[in-house]
mmCIF file of C-alpha atoms in Angstrom:
data_model
loop_
_atom_site.group_PDB
_atom_site.id
_atom_site.type_symbol
_atom_site.label_atom_id
_atom_site.label_comp_id
_atom_site.label_asym_id
_atom_site.label_seq_id
_atom_site.Cartn_x
_atom_site.Cartn_y
_atom_site.Cartn_z
ATOM 1 C CA MET A 14 19.385 87.322 -14.917
ATOM 2 C CA THR A 15 18.547 88.522 -11.435
ATOM 3 C CA GLY A 16 20.261 89.080 -8.138
ATOM 4 C CA SER A 17 23.879 89.805 -7.331
ATOM 5 C CA SER A 18 24.744 87.792 -4.223
ATOM 6 C CA GLY A 19 26.195 84.326 -4.108
ATOM 7 C CA VAL A 20 29.369 82.378 -4.791
ATOM 8 C CA PRO A 21 30.714 82.642 -8.358
ATOM 9 C CA LEU A 22 31.209 79.517 -10.451
ATOM 10 C CA ARG A 23 32.352 79.404 -14.077
ATOM 11 C CA VAL A 24 31.140 76.336 -15.961
ATOM 12 C CA LEU A 25 32.133 75.038 -19.395
ATOM 13 C CA SER A 26 30.022 72.300 -21.004
ATOM 14 C CA TYR A 27 31.770 70.839 -24.018
ATOM 15 C CA ASN A 28 31.381 67.917 -26.417
ATOM 16 C CA ILE A 29 35.037 67.395 -27.326
ATOM 17 C CA HIS A 30 34.401 64.900 -30.157
ATOM 18 C CA GLY A 31 36.642 62.254 -28.629
ATOM 19 C CA GLN A 32 39.654 64.588 -29.012
ATOM 20 C CA ARG A 33 39.693 63.641 -32.698
ATOM 21 C CA ASP A 34 40.198 67.200 -33.952
ATOM 22 C CA ASP A 35 42.898 69.792 -33.160
ATOM 23 C CA ARG A 36 43.912 68.824 -29.624
ATOM 24 C CA ALA A 37 46.186 71.837 -29.134
ATOM 25 C CA ALA A 38 43.264 74.104 -30.002
ATOM 26 C CA LEU A 39 41.014 72.162 -27.615
ATOM 27 C CA VAL A 40 43.462 72.629 -24.747
ATOM 28 C CA ALA A 41 43.826 76.327 -25.540
ATOM 29 C CA VAL A 42 40.048 76.820 -25.627
ATOM 30 C CA ILE A 43 39.558 75.285 -22.195
ATOM 31 C CA ARG A 44 42.537 77.079 -20.655
ATOM 32 C CA ASP A 45 41.445 80.440 -22.075
ATOM 33 C CA ALA A 46 37.971 79.973 -20.598
ATOM 34 C CA ALA A 47 39.502 79.486 -17.120
ATOM 35 C CA PRO A 48 36.542 77.433 -15.832
ATOM 36 C CA ASP A 49 36.003 76.119 -12.336
ATOM 37 C CA VAL A 50 34.165 73.140 -13.804
ATOM 38 C CA VAL A 51 34.194 71.421 -17.197
ATOM 39 C CA ILE A 52 31.365 69.045 -18.087
ATOM 40 C CA VAL A 53 32.751 66.916 -20.921
ATOM 41 C CA GLN A 54 30.801 64.866 -23.425
ATOM 42 C CA GLU A 55 32.614 62.347 -25.642
ATOM 43 C CA GLY A 56 35.538 62.094 -23.249
ATOM 44 C CA PRO A 57 37.688 58.969 -22.831
ATOM 45 C CA ARG A 58 35.606 55.810 -22.471
ATOM 46 C CA ARG A 59 37.725 52.984 -23.848
ATOM 47 C CA PHE A 60 41.231 51.557 -23.531
ATOM 48 C CA ARG A 61 43.458 53.538 -21.085
ATOM 49 C CA TRP A 62 40.578 55.863 -20.269
ATOM 50 C CA ARG A 63 41.916 56.709 -16.798
ATOM 51 C CA ARG A 64 45.276 57.810 -18.167
ATOM 52 C CA LYS A 65 43.670 59.744 -21.020
ATOM 53 C CA SER A 66 41.237 61.491 -18.668
ATOM 54 C CA ALA A 67 44.045 62.441 -16.301
ATOM 55 C CA ALA A 68 46.175 63.694 -19.198
ATOM 56 C CA LEU A 69 43.338 65.872 -20.471
ATOM 57 C CA ALA A 70 42.735 67.314 -17.006
ATOM 58 C CA GLU A 71 46.429 68.031 -16.442
ATOM 59 C CA SER A 72 46.754 69.726 -19.833
ATOM 60 C CA VAL A 73 44.041 72.247 -18.883
ATOM 61 C CA ASN A 74 45.166 72.732 -15.250
ATOM 62 C CA LEU A 75 42.210 70.857 -13.766
ATOM 63 C CA VAL A 76 41.644 67.551 -11.983
ATOM 64 C CA VAL A 77 39.341 64.633 -12.701
ATOM 65 C CA ALA A 78 36.264 64.773 -10.479
ATOM 66 C CA GLY A 79 34.382 61.797 -11.887
ATOM 67 C CA GLY A 80 33.038 59.961 -14.891
ATOM 68 C CA GLY A 81 34.975 58.414 -17.763
ATOM 69 C CA LEU A 82 34.332 54.820 -18.773
ATOM 70 C CA PRO A 83 31.746 54.102 -16.015
ATOM 71 C CA ALA A 84 29.726 57.078 -17.306
ATOM 72 C CA LEU A 85 30.402 56.159 -20.949
ATOM 73 C CA GLY A 86 32.503 59.177 -21.844
ATOM 74 C CA ASN A 87 30.835 61.773 -19.646
ATOM 75 C CA LEU A 88 33.689 63.313 -17.684
ATOM 76 C CA LEU A 89 33.695 65.942 -14.938
ATOM 77 C CA LEU A 90 36.757 68.137 -14.386
ATOM 78 C CA THR A 91 37.187 70.715 -11.634
ATOM 79 C CA SER A 92 39.609 73.365 -10.488
ATOM 80 C CA LEU A 93 41.071 73.391 -7.001
ATOM 81 C CA ARG A 94 38.359 75.880 -5.979
ATOM 82 C CA VAL A 95 35.929 72.967 -6.063
ATOM 83 C CA ARG A 96 36.003 70.103 -3.581
ATOM 84 C CA VAL A 97 34.281 66.898 -4.622
ATOM 85 C CA LEU A 98 32.378 65.171 -1.836
ATOM 86 C CA ALA A 99 30.933 62.178 -3.690
ATOM 87 C CA THR A 100 30.567 60.876 -7.244
ATOM 88 C CA ARG A 101 28.408 58.362 -9.063
ATOM 89 C CA CYS A 102 27.920 57.163 -12.614
ATOM 90 C CA GLN A 103 24.832 56.009 -14.471
ATOM 91 C CA ARG A 104 24.235 53.878 -17.546
ATOM 92 C CA PHE A 105 21.011 54.108 -19.475
ATOM 93 C CA PRO A 106 19.224 50.923 -20.571
ATOM 94 C CA LEU A 107 20.728 49.632 -23.814
ATOM 95 C CA THR A 108 18.613 49.407 -26.927
ATOM 96 C CA PRO A 109 19.977 46.461 -28.969
ATOM 97 C CA GLY A 110 22.102 47.709 -31.817
ATOM 98 C CA ARG A 111 22.439 51.195 -30.371
ATOM 99 C CA HIS A 112 25.286 53.050 -28.620
ATOM 100 C CA LEU A 113 25.426 52.639 -24.820
ATOM 101 C CA ARG A 114 25.097 55.983 -23.046
ATOM 102 C CA GLY A 115 24.961 57.363 -19.509
ATOM 103 C CA ALA A 116 25.671 60.217 -17.129
ATOM 104 C CA ALA A 117 28.139 61.377 -14.487
ATOM 105 C CA TYR A 118 27.358 63.134 -11.195
ATOM 106 C CA ALA A 119 29.414 64.828 -8.474
ATOM 107 C CA ASP A 120 28.339 66.414 -5.207
ATOM 108 C CA CYS A 121 30.600 69.415 -4.710
ATOM 109 C CA VAL A 122 31.350 72.426 -2.562
ATOM 110 C CA VAL A 123 33.059 75.509 -3.959
ATOM 111 C CA ALA A 124 35.288 77.880 -2.024
ATOM 112 C CA GLY A 125 32.912 80.272 -0.323
ATOM 113 C CA GLY A 126 30.722 77.537 1.073
ATOM 114 C CA ALA A 127 28.202 76.834 -1.707
ATOM 115 C CA ARG A 128 27.237 73.220 -2.288
ATOM 116 C CA PHE A 129 25.931 71.966 -5.616
ATOM 117 C CA THR A 130 25.384 68.815 -7.646
ATOM 118 C CA LEU A 131 27.184 68.654 -10.964
ATOM 119 C CA ALA A 132 25.775 66.431 -13.717
ATOM 120 C CA GLY A 133 26.747 65.686 -17.296
ATOM 121 C CA SER A 134 25.123 63.534 -19.953
ATOM 122 C CA HIS A 135 24.945 62.833 -23.685
ATOM 123 C CA LEU A 136 21.686 61.496 -25.077
ATOM 124 C CA SER A 137 21.170 59.277 -28.101
ATOM 125 C CA THR A 138 21.130 60.434 -31.706
ATOM 126 C CA ASP A 139 18.012 58.260 -32.141
ATOM 127 C CA PRO A 140 14.812 60.281 -31.533
ATOM 128 C CA ALA A 141 12.960 57.104 -30.565
ATOM 129 C CA GLU A 142 15.492 56.323 -27.838
ATOM 130 C CA ARG A 143 16.067 59.786 -26.346
ATOM 131 C CA PRO A 144 12.826 60.285 -24.377
ATOM 132 C CA ALA A 145 13.353 57.174 -22.251
ATOM 133 C CA GLN A 146 16.978 58.156 -21.586
ATOM 134 C CA ALA A 147 15.857 61.648 -20.611
ATOM 135 C CA ALA A 148 13.331 60.175 -18.167
ATOM 136 C CA VAL A 149 16.005 58.027 -16.506
ATOM 137 C CA LEU A 150 18.331 61.025 -16.285
ATOM 138 C CA LYS A 151 15.580 63.211 -14.873
ATOM 139 C CA ARG A 152 14.779 60.753 -12.088
ATOM 140 C CA GLU A 153 18.384 60.914 -10.927
ATOM 141 C CA LEU A 154 18.466 64.699 -11.176
ATOM 142 C CA ALA A 155 15.258 64.962 -9.157
ATOM 143 C CA ALA A 156 16.918 63.052 -6.319
ATOM 144 C CA ALA A 157 19.655 65.675 -5.879
ATOM 145 C CA THR A 158 19.647 67.363 -2.488
ATOM 146 C CA THR A 159 21.725 70.419 -3.476
ATOM 147 C CA PRO A 160 21.280 72.911 -6.347
ATOM 148 C CA LEU A 161 21.851 71.351 -9.745
ATOM 149 C CA VAL A 162 24.248 72.366 -12.510
ATOM 150 C CA VAL A 163 23.572 70.152 -15.539
ATOM 151 C CA GLY A 164 25.483 70.159 -18.820
ATOM 152 C CA ALA A 165 24.343 67.937 -21.666
ATOM 153 C CA ASP A 166 24.465 67.233 -25.357
ATOM 154 C CA LEU A 167 20.799 66.365 -25.841
ATOM 155 C CA ASN A 168 21.043 65.700 -29.585
ATOM 156 C CA GLU A 169 17.836 67.692 -30.084
ATOM 157 C CA GLY A 170 16.710 71.273 -29.717
ATOM 158 C CA PRO A 171 14.461 72.964 -27.152
ATOM 159 C CA ASP A 172 11.320 71.882 -29.001
ATOM 160 C CA GLY A 173 12.092 68.186 -28.469
ATOM 161 C CA PRO A 174 10.463 65.918 -25.869
ATOM 162 C CA ALA A 175 13.740 64.778 -24.282
ATOM 163 C CA TRP A 176 14.886 68.387 -23.886
ATOM 164 C CA SER A 177 11.568 69.281 -22.256
ATOM 165 C CA THR A 178 11.892 66.387 -19.818
ATOM 166 C CA VAL A 179 15.384 67.328 -18.680
ATOM 167 C CA ALA A 180 14.628 71.066 -18.573
ATOM 168 C CA HIS A 181 11.446 70.783 -16.514
ATOM 169 C CA GLY A 182 11.784 72.737 -13.262
ATOM 170 C CA LEU A 183 15.269 73.998 -14.174
ATOM 171 C CA THR A 184 16.542 77.249 -15.680
ATOM 172 C CA ASP A 185 17.886 77.119 -19.230
ATOM 173 C CA ALA A 186 20.965 79.341 -18.930
ATOM 174 C CA ALA A 187 20.707 80.495 -22.548
ATOM 175 C CA VAL A 188 17.121 81.627 -22.068
ATOM 176 C CA ALA A 189 17.973 83.328 -18.757
ATOM 177 C CA ALA A 190 20.700 85.303 -20.518
ATOM 178 C CA ASP A 191 18.484 86.053 -23.553
ATOM 179 C CA ARG A 192 20.927 84.216 -25.819
ATOM 180 C CA ALA A 193 18.873 81.227 -26.924
ATOM 181 C CA ASP A 194 19.603 82.174 -30.528
ATOM 182 C CA ARG A 195 23.230 81.096 -30.128
ATOM 183 C CA LEU A 196 23.693 77.765 -31.942
ATOM 184 C CA THR A 197 26.067 75.077 -30.685
ATOM 185 C CA TYR A 198 26.249 72.518 -33.506
ATOM 186 C CA SER A 199 27.930 72.026 -35.831
ATOM 187 C CA CYS A 200 31.024 74.190 -35.950
ATOM 188 C CA ALA A 201 31.229 73.684 -39.719
ATOM 189 C CA ASP A 202 27.545 74.563 -40.263
ATOM 190 C CA PRO A 203 25.872 76.004 -37.138
ATOM 191 C CA ARG A 204 22.208 75.035 -37.337
ATOM 192 C CA SER A 205 21.061 73.707 -33.941
ATOM 193 C CA ARG A 206 21.183 74.386 -30.212
ATOM 194 C CA ILE A 207 21.568 70.828 -28.957
ATOM 195 C CA ASP A 208 24.057 71.543 -26.153
ATOM 196 C CA ALA A 209 22.533 72.958 -22.978
ATOM 197 C CA LEU A 210 23.366 74.140 -19.489
ATOM 198 C CA PHE A 211 20.509 73.894 -16.984
ATOM 199 C CA VAL A 212 20.624 75.125 -13.395
ATOM 200 C CA ASP A 213 18.494 75.130 -10.295
ATOM 201 C CA PRO A 214 16.222 78.216 -10.184
ATOM 202 C CA ARG A 215 18.024 79.278 -7.000
ATOM 203 C CA ILE A 216 21.203 79.757 -9.051
ATOM 204 C CA THR A 217 21.715 83.110 -10.777
ATOM 205 C CA VAL A 218 22.885 83.105 -14.397
ATOM 206 C CA VAL A 219 25.312 86.029 -14.679
ATOM 207 C CA ASP A 220 26.565 85.449 -18.216
ATOM 208 C CA TYR A 221 26.246 82.909 -21.032
ATOM 209 C CA ASP A 222 28.246 82.425 -24.196
ATOM 210 C CA VAL A 223 28.589 79.932 -27.007
ATOM 211 C CA VAL A 224 32.273 80.337 -27.771
ATOM 212 C CA ASP A 225 32.644 80.686 -31.536
ATOM 213 C CA THR A 226 36.256 81.448 -32.431
ATOM 214 C CA PRO A 227 38.782 80.129 -34.965
ATOM 215 C CA GLN A 228 40.158 77.933 -32.176
ATOM 216 C CA THR A 229 36.807 76.402 -31.220
ATOM 217 C CA ARG A 230 36.078 75.682 -34.873
ATOM 218 C CA ARG A 231 39.292 73.627 -34.994
ATOM 219 C CA ALA A 232 38.950 72.009 -31.579
ATOM 220 C CA SER A 233 35.718 70.015 -31.969
ATOM 221 C CA ASP A 234 32.547 69.666 -34.018
ATOM 222 C CA HIS A 235 30.550 71.338 -31.191
ATOM 223 C CA PHE A 236 30.980 74.834 -29.801
ATOM 224 C CA PRO A 237 31.521 74.976 -26.031
ATOM 225 C CA VAL A 238 28.935 76.557 -23.748
ATOM 226 C CA LEU A 239 30.481 78.894 -21.151
ATOM 227 C CA VAL A 240 28.354 80.132 -18.267
ATOM 228 C CA ASP A 241 29.042 82.296 -15.211
ATOM 229 C CA LEU A 242 26.852 81.514 -12.212
ATOM 230 C CA LEU A 243 26.237 82.675 -8.684
ATOM 231 C CA LEU A 244 25.486 79.801 -6.324
ATOM 232 C CA PRO A 245 23.398 80.254 -3.203
ATOM 233 C CA VAL A 246 24.989 79.661 0.182
ATOM 234 C CA ALA A 247 22.806 77.694 2.572
ATOM 235 C CA GLY A 248 21.861 79.737 5.617
#
């Protein structure tokens, strides 16, 4: 963690397990975190996904920025501090018999004048499939023209090839905060750090937490990753 100038941004990256657990606890967790941005994995992606996404956003005092069904459950939510300039969704090539996956992206500007690209993804549980998905994701990330903020459930730890692909050239917020020992999965039996928040090296990591509370243990099978950042303002 270095530096002290920039525009603050609080980011929550969270696999919400399809809202299949304690939804009241989930809402309370997100509200208590008071994020500017939530990068959601396993958000609405099927029937009535628009309504469900909007209902989730409203319940936590945020708005839908992008994602949902076109991004296969990757959903981006923002506060009114953040203005969304453009969005796009991505679907990874489908391996027959496997689960279709993808990513969501939003080009944003936060009050204070800092621009950034927000990205969220959820890679396969199949170790044979993940590296190719990571390569497709990385190509899109590399095309970003503003500093990146990337939240993902990578379904593998930092020693995995897909993780290495996505992380290359970016700052692992947990490492920057010297908290890489904080495990994110599962809430019932924490044993892995498979949920990550990566940022452009120009972004300062001020604080990092894996939120482990009685509420988060009821809200999902993953712990949320909460990070405070300082974004650079273009001169």
